[in-house]
Coordinates of C-alpha atoms in Angstrom, one line a residue:
M1 CA -29.1 1.9 -8.2
K2 CA -28.9 4.5 -5.4
L3 CA -30.7 8.0 -6.5
S4 CA -32.2 9.0 -9.7
I5 CA -32.2 12.7 -11.2
I6 CA -35.4 13.8 -12.7
L7 CA -34.5 16.6 -14.8
I8 CA -37.2 18.9 -16.8
A9 CA -36.3 21.5 -19.6
Y10 CA -38.3 23.4 -21.5
N11 CA -36.6 25.8 -24.1
M12 CA -33.4 25.2 -22.4
A13 CA -30.3 24.6 -25.2
R14 CA -28.3 27.3 -23.6
E15 CA -28.9 25.9 -19.7
I16 CA -29.0 22.2 -19.8
P17 CA -25.2 22.0 -20.8
R18 CA -24.3 24.2 -17.5
T19 CA -27.1 21.9 -15.2
L20 CA -25.5 18.9 -16.5
Q21 CA -21.7 19.7 -15.8
G22 CA -23.0 21.1 -11.7
L23 CA -24.2 17.0 -12.0
A24 CA -21.3 15.7 -13.5
R25 CA -19.0 12.8 -11.8
N26 CA -16.5 14.8 -12.2
Y27 CA -18.3 18.1 -10.5
Q28 CA -20.6 16.5 -6.8
H29 CA -18.4 15.4 -4.2
G30 CA -18.2 11.3 -4.1
A31 CA -19.8 10.8 -7.2
R32 CA -17.2 9.2 -9.2
A33 CA -18.4 5.8 -7.1
L34 CA -22.1 6.8 -6.8
E35 CA -24.6 4.2 -9.4
Y36 CA -27.3 7.1 -10.4
E37 CA -28.9 8.1 -13.5
V38 CA -30.2 12.2 -14.9
L39 CA -33.2 11.4 -16.6
L40 CA -33.9 14.3 -18.7
V41 CA -37.3 15.2 -19.5
D42 CA -37.6 17.4 -22.8
N43 CA -40.7 18.7 -22.0
G44 CA -42.0 19.1 -26.1
S45 CA -39.5 22.2 -26.7
P46 CA -39.8 23.4 -30.1
Q47 CA -36.1 23.3 -30.7
P48 CA -35.4 19.8 -29.4
L49 CA -32.5 19.5 -27.2
D50 CA -28.5 19.1 -28.2
P51 CA -27.0 15.7 -26.8
A52 CA -23.8 16.6 -28.8
S53 CA -24.2 19.5 -26.6
W54 CA -23.1 17.4 -23.6
T55 CA -21.2 14.9 -24.5
H56 CA -17.6 16.0 -22.7
L57 CA -19.6 16.0 -20.0
D58 CA -18.7 12.6 -17.3
V59 CA -22.5 12.4 -16.6
P60 CA -24.9 9.3 -17.3
V61 CA -27.8 11.3 -18.7
R62 CA -30.9 10.0 -20.3
M63 CA -32.8 12.1 -22.4
I64 CA -36.7 11.2 -22.9
R65 CA -38.2 13.6 -25.3
L66 CA -42.3 14.1 -25.0
D67 CA -44.3 15.6 -27.9
N68 CA -47.2 17.5 -27.9
A69 CA -46.5 18.1 -24.5
S70 CA -48.5 20.3 -21.7
H71 CA -47.4 24.0 -20.9
S72 CA -48.2 22.0 -17.3
P73 CA -44.5 19.7 -16.1
A74 CA -46.8 17.7 -14.4
R75 CA -46.9 14.0 -17.1
A76 CA -43.2 15.4 -17.9
I77 CA -42.1 14.9 -14.2
N78 CA -44.6 11.8 -13.7
V79 CA -42.8 10.0 -17.3
G80 CA -39.5 10.6 -15.7
L81 CA -40.8 8.8 -12.1
D82 CA -42.1 5.9 -14.1
E83 CA -38.5 5.5 -15.6
A84 CA -36.2 6.4 -12.2
V85 CA -34.7 2.9 -10.7
G86 CA -33.4 5.0 -8.5
E87 CA -34.0 3.8 -4.7
I88 CA -33.9 7.6 -4.4
V89 CA -34.8 10.2 -6.9
C90 CA -33.9 13.9 -6.5
L91 CA -36.3 16.0 -8.6
M92 CA -35.1 19.1 -10.6
I93 CA -38.6 20.4 -12.8
D94 CA -36.4 24.2 -13.6
G95 CA -33.8 22.0 -15.5
A96 CA -32.2 25.6 -15.6
H97 CA -30.2 25.6 -12.4
I98 CA -27.3 24.9 -11.0
L99 CA -25.4 22.8 -8.1
T100 CA -23.1 23.7 -5.8
P101 CA -20.8 20.3 -5.9
G102 CA -21.4 19.2 -2.6
V103 CA -25.6 18.1 -2.9
F104 CA -25.3 14.9 -3.8
R105 CA -23.0 14.0 -0.7
M106 CA -24.9 15.9 2.0
A107 CA -28.2 14.8 0.7
L108 CA -27.4 11.3 0.9
A109 CA -26.0 11.1 4.1
S110 CA -29.6 12.8 5.2
Y111 CA -30.5 8.9 4.2
A112 CA -27.8 7.9 6.7
A113 CA -28.6 10.4 9.6
F114 CA -33.2 9.4 8.8
E115 CA -35.1 6.8 8.2
N116 CA -37.1 8.5 5.7
P117 CA -36.3 12.1 4.7
V118 CA -37.5 14.4 2.4
V119 CA -34.5 17.1 1.8
A120 CA -35.0 20.3 0.4
T121 CA -32.0 22.5 -1.2
R122 CA -32.6 26.3 -1.6
Y123 CA -32.4 28.1 -4.0
F124 CA -31.0 31.0 -5.3
W125 CA -30.6 33.3 -8.3
L126 CA -27.5 34.4 -10.7
G127 CA -26.9 37.6 -10.8
P128 CA -27.4 40.4 -8.0
D129 CA -30.9 40.8 -7.3
T130 CA -34.5 38.7 -7.5
Q131 CA -33.9 38.6 -11.3
N132 CA -37.9 39.7 -11.8
D133 CA -36.2 43.3 -10.3
S134 CA -32.4 42.5 -11.9
I135 CA -33.3 42.4 -14.8
T136 CA -34.9 45.3 -15.1
Q137 CA -31.7 46.9 -14.2
G138 CA -29.1 45.5 -17.4
Y139 CA -29.3 41.5 -16.3
S140 CA -28.8 39.8 -19.7
K141 CA -27.3 36.0 -20.9
A142 CA -24.5 38.2 -21.8
V143 CA -23.8 39.3 -18.0
E144 CA -24.7 36.3 -16.6
D145 CA -21.8 34.2 -19.0
Q146 CA -19.2 37.0 -17.9
L147 CA -20.4 36.7 -13.7
L148 CA -19.3 32.2 -15.4
R149 CA -16.3 33.3 -16.6
D150 CA -15.2 35.9 -13.5
I151 CA -15.8 33.0 -11.0
N152 CA -14.2 30.4 -13.3
W153 CA -17.1 28.4 -13.1
P154 CA -17.6 25.0 -12.9
Q155 CA -13.7 25.1 -11.3
D156 CA -15.2 26.1 -7.5
G157 CA -18.6 25.5 -7.7
Y158 CA -18.8 27.2 -4.3
R159 CA -17.9 30.4 -6.2
L160 CA -21.5 30.8 -7.1
Y161 CA -22.2 32.2 -3.9
E162 CA -20.2 35.2 -4.7
I163 CA -22.7 36.2 -7.9
G164 CA -25.8 34.9 -6.5
V165 CA -28.3 35.9 -3.8
P166 CA -31.2 33.7 -2.1
L167 CA -34.4 33.6 -2.7
R168 CA -36.4 35.5 -0.4
A169 CA -39.8 35.9 -1.1
G170 CA -40.5 38.7 0.7
A171 CA -38.7 38.0 4.2
E172 CA -37.3 41.1 5.3
N173 CA -33.7 38.5 6.5
I174 CA -33.0 35.4 4.3
N175 CA -30.8 32.1 6.8
W176 CA -30.4 28.6 6.4
L177 CA -32.5 28.2 8.9
N178 CA -35.6 30.1 7.1
R179 CA -38.5 27.7 6.3
M180 CA -38.6 26.6 3.2
F181 CA -42.4 26.5 1.0
E182 CA -40.0 25.4 -2.4
S183 CA -37.2 23.6 -3.7
N184 CA -35.6 23.0 -6.9
C185 CA -33.1 20.5 -6.1
L186 CA -35.5 18.0 -4.4
F187 CA -35.2 14.2 -3.0
M188 CA -37.6 11.7 -1.8
K189 CA -37.4 7.6 -1.5
R190 CA -39.2 6.7 -4.8
S191 CA -41.3 4.6 -2.8
L192 CA -42.9 7.6 -1.2
F193 CA -43.0 9.3 -4.5
R194 CA -44.8 6.7 -6.2
G195 CA -46.9 6.1 -3.4
M196 CA -48.1 10.1 -2.7
G197 CA -48.7 9.2 -6.4
G198 CA -46.3 11.3 -8.2
A199 CA -47.0 14.7 -9.6
D200 CA -50.6 15.7 -9.2
E201 CA -51.3 16.6 -13.3
R202 CA -54.2 18.6 -12.3
F203 CA -51.6 21.5 -11.9
S204 CA -52.4 22.9 -15.1
S205 CA -51.0 25.7 -15.6
P206 CA -47.7 27.0 -17.6
G207 CA -44.9 26.5 -15.4
G208 CA -46.7 24.2 -13.1
G209 CA -48.0 26.4 -11.2
L210 CA -47.4 26.0 -7.5
I211 CA -47.1 22.5 -8.3
N212 CA -43.3 22.6 -7.0
S213 CA -44.7 23.6 -3.5
D214 CA -47.2 21.2 -3.7
I215 CA -45.3 18.4 -4.4
F216 CA -43.0 19.3 -1.1
K217 CA -45.6 19.8 1.1
R218 CA -47.4 16.4 0.1
A219 CA -44.0 14.7 1.0
A220 CA -43.3 15.9 3.7
D221 CA -46.5 16.3 5.8
V222 CA -46.6 12.2 5.0
N223 CA -46.4 11.0 9.0
D224 CA -43.2 9.1 9.1
V225 CA -40.6 11.9 6.7
T226 CA -38.8 14.2 8.3
P227 CA -38.2 16.9 6.7
V228 CA -34.0 18.2 6.4
Q229 CA -33.3 21.5 4.8
L230 CA -29.5 21.4 3.6
I231 CA -27.3 24.0 4.3
G232 CA -24.2 25.5 2.7
E233 CA -25.6 24.2 -0.7
G234 CA -27.5 25.9 -3.0
S235 CA -30.0 25.1 -6.3
F236 CA -28.9 28.8 -8.5
H237 CA -31.2 29.7 -10.8
Q238 CA -29.7 30.8 -14.8
L239 CA -31.7 33.3 -16.3
H240 CA -33.9 31.7 -19.4
G241 CA -37.0 33.5 -19.6
G242 CA -39.2 31.8 -17.0
T243 CA -43.0 31.4 -16.1
T244 CA -42.2 33.6 -13.3
T245 CA -39.1 34.2 -12.2
N246 CA -37.5 36.2 -15.8
V247 CA -41.2 38.7 -15.7
S248 CA -41.6 41.8 -14.0
A249 CA -42.6 42.1 -10.1
Q250 CA -46.0 42.6 -11.9
E251 CA -46.4 40.1 -13.8
R252 CA -44.9 38.0 -10.9
N253 CA -47.0 39.1 -9.1
A254 CA -50.8 38.6 -11.1
R255 CA -49.5 34.8 -12.0
V256 CA -48.8 33.8 -8.2
E257 CA -52.0 35.1 -7.9
Q258 CA -53.8 32.5 -10.2
F259 CA -51.3 29.9 -9.3
R260 CA -52.7 30.3 -5.9
Q261 CA -56.3 30.1 -6.6
E262 CA -55.6 26.9 -8.8
Y263 CA -53.3 25.2 -5.7
A264 CA -57.0 25.7 -3.4
E265 CA -59.2 24.8 -5.8
I266 CA -57.2 21.2 -5.9
R267 CA -56.4 20.7 -2.3
G268 CA -59.2 22.6 -1.0
H269 CA -56.9 24.7 1.1
D270 CA -54.4 28.1 0.6
R271 CA -51.9 26.6 3.3
I272 CA -48.7 25.6 1.0
M273 CA -46.4 25.1 3.6
T274 CA -45.7 21.9 5.4
E275 CA -46.6 22.6 9.3
K276 CA -42.9 20.1 10.7
S277 CA -40.2 21.1 11.7
F278 CA -37.7 20.8 10.3
H279 CA -33.8 19.3 10.9
F280 CA -30.4 20.4 9.0
M281 CA -27.6 18.9 7.4
G282 CA -25.1 20.4 5.8
H283 CA -21.6 23.3 6.9
L284 CA -20.5 26.8 5.4
P285 CA -17.9 26.3 3.4
T286 CA -17.3 30.1 1.9
E287 CA -17.4 33.6 3.5
A288 CA -19.7 33.9 0.5
S289 CA -21.8 30.9 1.8
K290 CA -23.0 33.0 5.5
I291 CA -25.8 34.6 3.1
H292 CA -27.1 36.0 6.6
R293 CA -24.3 38.7 6.1
L294 CA -26.3 39.5 2.9
R295 CA -24.4 41.6 0.7
R296 CA -25.7 45.0 -0.6

């Protein structure tokens, strides 16, 4: 098998069907002939996910339910990794993300271009602004539902750029060449991820703290790895009450500081970004995808 997607979910009954639609054979370019699997790990949701909510989708999904789960997704990631059989794994640590339709094609093309790439997909918010800010201005799940209806999603997945904005992480300007420090859609060889020991289960904070950045950095820093960032493809965050994504900016900042302290205690330093140079793979599919022309 070519590809295993490890998709972690907690309390995402509304969001998971859309996420799976974004992974479906009739949505991802080139996926009809692709041998792949989606390992959907329900990390102890109080109300278990209902497979009936995605039976209408053409997506090869297998659900794994963890009871008595940790608040951190670290163990859930490793359970998914143990079950994965694909040559390449794609980690989606936050199951509430919708992909643009060329992610599989561009990511897998990177494995033809480079011997051992780690491929990162850029993070976007659905809605008019960073969700920590937009939720204080009336952005809600109902508003988000209407935005998706307005662009007739999923008929044209690239229209997501019309209703979303990129994660800025404090940067004054943003473009496709900005160096990334995390990705919610991260591809690497299964042998690489297992050789790293998978996810470090010492990251025990709710939501995993900086475990996403930690996995990205550790993978990118392996000697023979080439870090690759996709251009023109994105991973769009749905509103779902995330640990840092859907709280006030003040709460987010306090929690991020706690996460940084946890990271420093585990790693012995606070450098969460790889120092390696990145290569880039992709295209700009629409006018709205030209994020250097950020709309206001």
